[in-house]
Amino acid sequence: MDPSRKHQVSLRGASAKEISREALLEKVSQERELRNYARRATAAAIFIQSVWRCYYMKKKVAIQLLDEWETLVNSHASVLTATWISSSLLRPFLFFITCLSTQHQKISPRHTECMQSCFKILLESINCNGCALKGWKGHERLFMRRGWRSGFFFPNVKQAVDNGERIRFWEDIWMDDAAICWLFPRLYSVDSRKNFCSLAVGTLEERITWTYQAKKLISLCSFILSECDKSHSGNQCIVILTSIALRLVVVLTDVKGWKSISNDTLQEADMAVKDLVWFMGSCHSGLYISIRRYFDKLSVPSSSQINNIIQKDDRFLITASAVTLAVRPFHLIDYSVVSPGPVDVHFAAEQYCLFLLTIPWLLQRLPAVFIPALKHKSIMSPCFQVLLILRDNIFKEMQEMGQLQKHLSSEEIPPVGWALANIMCLATGSENDFVNSVDYASYVQVVITLAENLLTWFDSVGWIKNEIQDLQGNIETSAASIGAVLHGSETFCGSSKMTFMDLFRPVCQRWHLVKLLEIAKTDASFHGTETLPMKGSKYILGLCLFLTCYLLHLDILWIYGDNLKIPFFPGNGHFTEDNYVSTSRSSGNKKDGVLERKQKQINKDASNKFVNALHKLTGKSQTGVNYTDNVDGRPKTVQVDEESSDVWDVKPLKHGPPGISKDMSCLLHLFCATYSHLLLVLDDIEFYEKQVPFTLEQQRRIASMLNTLVYNGLNQSIGHQNRPLMDSAIRCLHLMYERDCRHRFCPPVLWLSPAKESRLPIAVAARTHEILSANTRSDDVSTVSSMGSVITTTPHVFPFEERVEMFREFINMDKVSRKMAGEVTGPGSRSIEIVVRRGHIVEDGFRQLNSLGSRLKSSIHVSFVSECGLPEAGLDYGGLSKEFLTDISKSAFAPEYGLFSQTSTSDRLLVPNAAARYLENGIRMFEFLGRVVGKALYEGILLDYSFSHVFVQKLLGRYSFLDELSTLDPELYRNLMYVKHYEGDIKELCLDFTVTEESFGKHHVIPLKPGGKDTSVTNENKMQYVHAMADYKLNRQILPFSNAFYRGLTDLIQPSWLKLFNASEFNQLLSGGKHDIDVDDLRNNTRYTGGYSEGSRTVKLFWEVIEGFEPKERCMLLKFVTSCSRAPLLGFKHLQPSFTIHKVACDSSLWAAIGGQDVERLPSASTCYNTLKLPTYKRSSTLRTKLLYAINSNAGFELS
């Protein structure tokens, strides 16, 4: 047989063509799948038809029942019975309303009328509107109820009846049913057969039917509440319907409103009501979700409207009923009837916490009359217990709720944040005190739990990192926006202008912590609670630990001295509560006047007590070193050996946060967070002159403690539990270091001491830093080197010279990477050719180079055109490009050019000119100058210019505060300090929240805040004025210029490279080292050309003369040759091109030499090549005279 036909088979009835076995099996399999698919499709079609037929029939029947139901309701004339209401009224009503309205989540006008009619009939049945009352002496009077609003009940009726007096009723006086029943219990008779609620105590079948229908009514009324939208003022029918529906639910769930219940059936009625309330508090009813939707639609009334709400408003009644239903499950917790089971309030509490406490501005949306009901202990205590017991489930559901809200972004407050804010507002009263009967221990633990979860959410969405980056890079334009960055996004509350952070104000106020401290010592609940893991004042520490990011006020510092007496060093004794609480509990109850008079003394005592504990932590004995002397009440500093690094290395902190106790960690976290806020507003007079709250010696101790803690913490593996302490300690350390950089109060060795014995080599440290920068966005923080964290977070532990070497190593690594990427292939490759006119160097450079961006890293070949319009001869081998950068910076940075001005300080530093914004291409010109400076740093070319501290702070990504204003405008700083410490009425100075700028002869009035022109400065807002003025001068005014300069600078220099330095070090990096030069270093790195050598006579005379120069003269010589008066930071070996002395042959005649004459030619220089053209002088006196004349003539090449 043919091998190709071996595996083929013949099909019956097939043609001559045959098919293989594999193909046959595949075809059979496909046909089987098609049959299965067709079978499933047929089944699905049948199912869809069945569902559609069912839906159609149900809708058809529902419409038919609706028509019949309307006819029935409109035509009924007989007395309504409970059985008729249940079977003939409610049964069809619930069916067609569910089919036509509830399932479609829509209420039509026709359905609205039906529901109103049904609910009115039910209310009339439950209230038993027809009743007979036999009056006095056998006369009968019929009292028909006109509605609950028409009922009138005199307050003195009860007193009259109690006194046995006869009461006379006039025809125009109408009383409600409750009053009549109370007055005449024996004469008041009702027909229980008419009351719908009588079925709840009837037969078993009637009770089951009534319970089912009542639960369906509750769900229907909850749906109606969710659809009630206050914003649609024209839709009044839905508002009326909602009011009636909630009234019905209130009556159904209140056994006291059932008029047909006797004492014999009261227990059964209680059972039925408890079952309804349990259902209402569960998630099946949807009540709390509906209440949340309704509250979300409520706007926040203004302060004038809160107390003037008309109670006849239907919407007010809806809100009242909604609040009543929300808290009703909590009120049944103490009922004695337990069958069919005790009401589990945890279901309702969980729903309450999840859907109501997470409503933004909950208390601000509700009328003030309802707030006390929400603050009651019967509501708060179950919520606290549920939040602590079921916190994992609740937080998970809150997170899912936040994800379901489409409008919730990473810049908005999550549900757990609103829960925390609302609980604080509920637990604290309006008179600086807690509400009555609040469970303080549970309150503190709940706040800690919620705050910890909120901080975790902040960290997960990157708020903390992003806000720090925004604070450092995208600097906000006002002091108010600083608060937004430090404390989260500012969500405003309607027209009241309240911010989200205002809700946390109680925890930042003095009374809050003092009150808790007092309770912690006296209240037994703080000591015997088994469900809470912490005891006593540890609650307070935990509260402060997790709420430090919300601290807005600084009054808490004084509590250190008066209430918190905690040993800092754990070896001094075990942790006890008595160490925390003040021995005098009356301090929190002192009057404000007494507090104000003793504030300074309290602060002083507080700082001394803190420092005493600090000495224990740092291991320094107080008996050995006395840092304060109380003679004459003034501190006296004692000199210590500050140059020894051992003095500043705190040994107890060598293991970082893991090496200290949890209690100590909490206290350090609290101190760092509060002191960080204080440092932001502490001016130089208070810090350096008045030395409050600590002396300078104490400040040095604090700085050394923080420096050691942070350095060792970064070198250790920090767990999640220690991150809050590290973050606050790093922030406080940075603030102290920046203040020391601006006005030194610490010895330099203090900042270097922790890393004295563990610093990495420069090359290793640089590469580690680069790896860290490349992985900053990685989620796995543990993979990042700890030493890299040290370089990024605390670069000051490395000496300045080593950081400069790191900087140059970064640039060398970047050049290597560019070469490997093919951007640089050889000398002169991909160089940039430009032609520059001598008289228009800035304009030509801007036009040809500004658009290059990072391509400016390539070499630049410059061809100059003289002022006559002729090209200058010469080739650019690096010297002309250096001359170009030097000349363009000299022209653009000159105050006459209009882009920069000089500060009024003695050093005349450069700062952007506010009028530059009106110049053509002003902002773009700043961006170009940023690239020029970046190019100079990248190539190691020194520019003899220094920028102001404030401007460099912006380039380094740091914000400027009030204390830095003295470096920019000392006169304005003195004036603001005068305003700050002014003891009289500040209105006498006639100030407002505006600032006036002058540019090109015109005055511009700029408001410091909205409406600033109409806002006068008073004693109450003068601090706001001082900081707003400082914020404008330091940040807002130069913000567009600094941002543009930063964009250009970072095209060539990575921001992480710049952050190795502070402001003064950046200027040194740009313009060179100290104001004198090392002659030996210059001699060892000098090159000789033209016939000179190191042994030439003239060269020897030159070095003798240079050594005899004054430091200022040597700097002038260096500027004459290199165009910069400062030496390179790492020595002259890094000067590019090298310092060169070129021989200029200019021999004098024989008779002139015999006559004692020397060469008359002056020395000249070629700054583009760093070359000194030195004639062959014979005498040192001639060389000195000619050289001094040349360097003082402000000329260089033209002297040739």
Short mmCIF file of C-alpha atoms in Angstrom, two decimals, residues 892-902 910-913 916 926 929 947 951 1045:
data_model
loop_
_atom_site.label_atom_id
_atom_site.label_comp_id
_atom_site.label_asym_id
_atom_site.label_seq_id
_atom_site.Cartn_x
_atom_site.Cartn_y
_atom_site.Cartn_z
CA ALA A 892 23.58 89.04 32.20
CA PHE A 893 24.20 89.07 35.95
CA ALA A 894 25.03 92.76 35.97
CA PRO A 895 22.29 94.80 37.73
CA GLU A 896 22.24 97.16 34.75
CA TYR A 897 20.92 94.41 32.51
CA GLY A 898 17.72 94.23 34.57
CA LEU A 899 17.47 90.51 35.27
CA PHE A 900 19.21 90.47 38.64
CA SER A 901 19.62 92.99 41.42
CA GLN A 902 21.80 92.97 44.49
CA LEU A 910 22.47 88.43 43.41
CA VAL A 911 18.70 87.99 43.54
CA PRO A 912 16.14 88.07 40.70
CA ASN A 913 14.79 91.51 39.92
CA ALA A 916 12.24 91.35 35.10
CA PHE A 926 16.22 83.12 33.39
CA LEU A 929 20.95 81.63 32.45
CA PHE A 947 23.53 84.25 44.61
CA PHE A 951 17.36 82.19 45.69
CA PHE A 1045 16.25 79.12 36.41
#
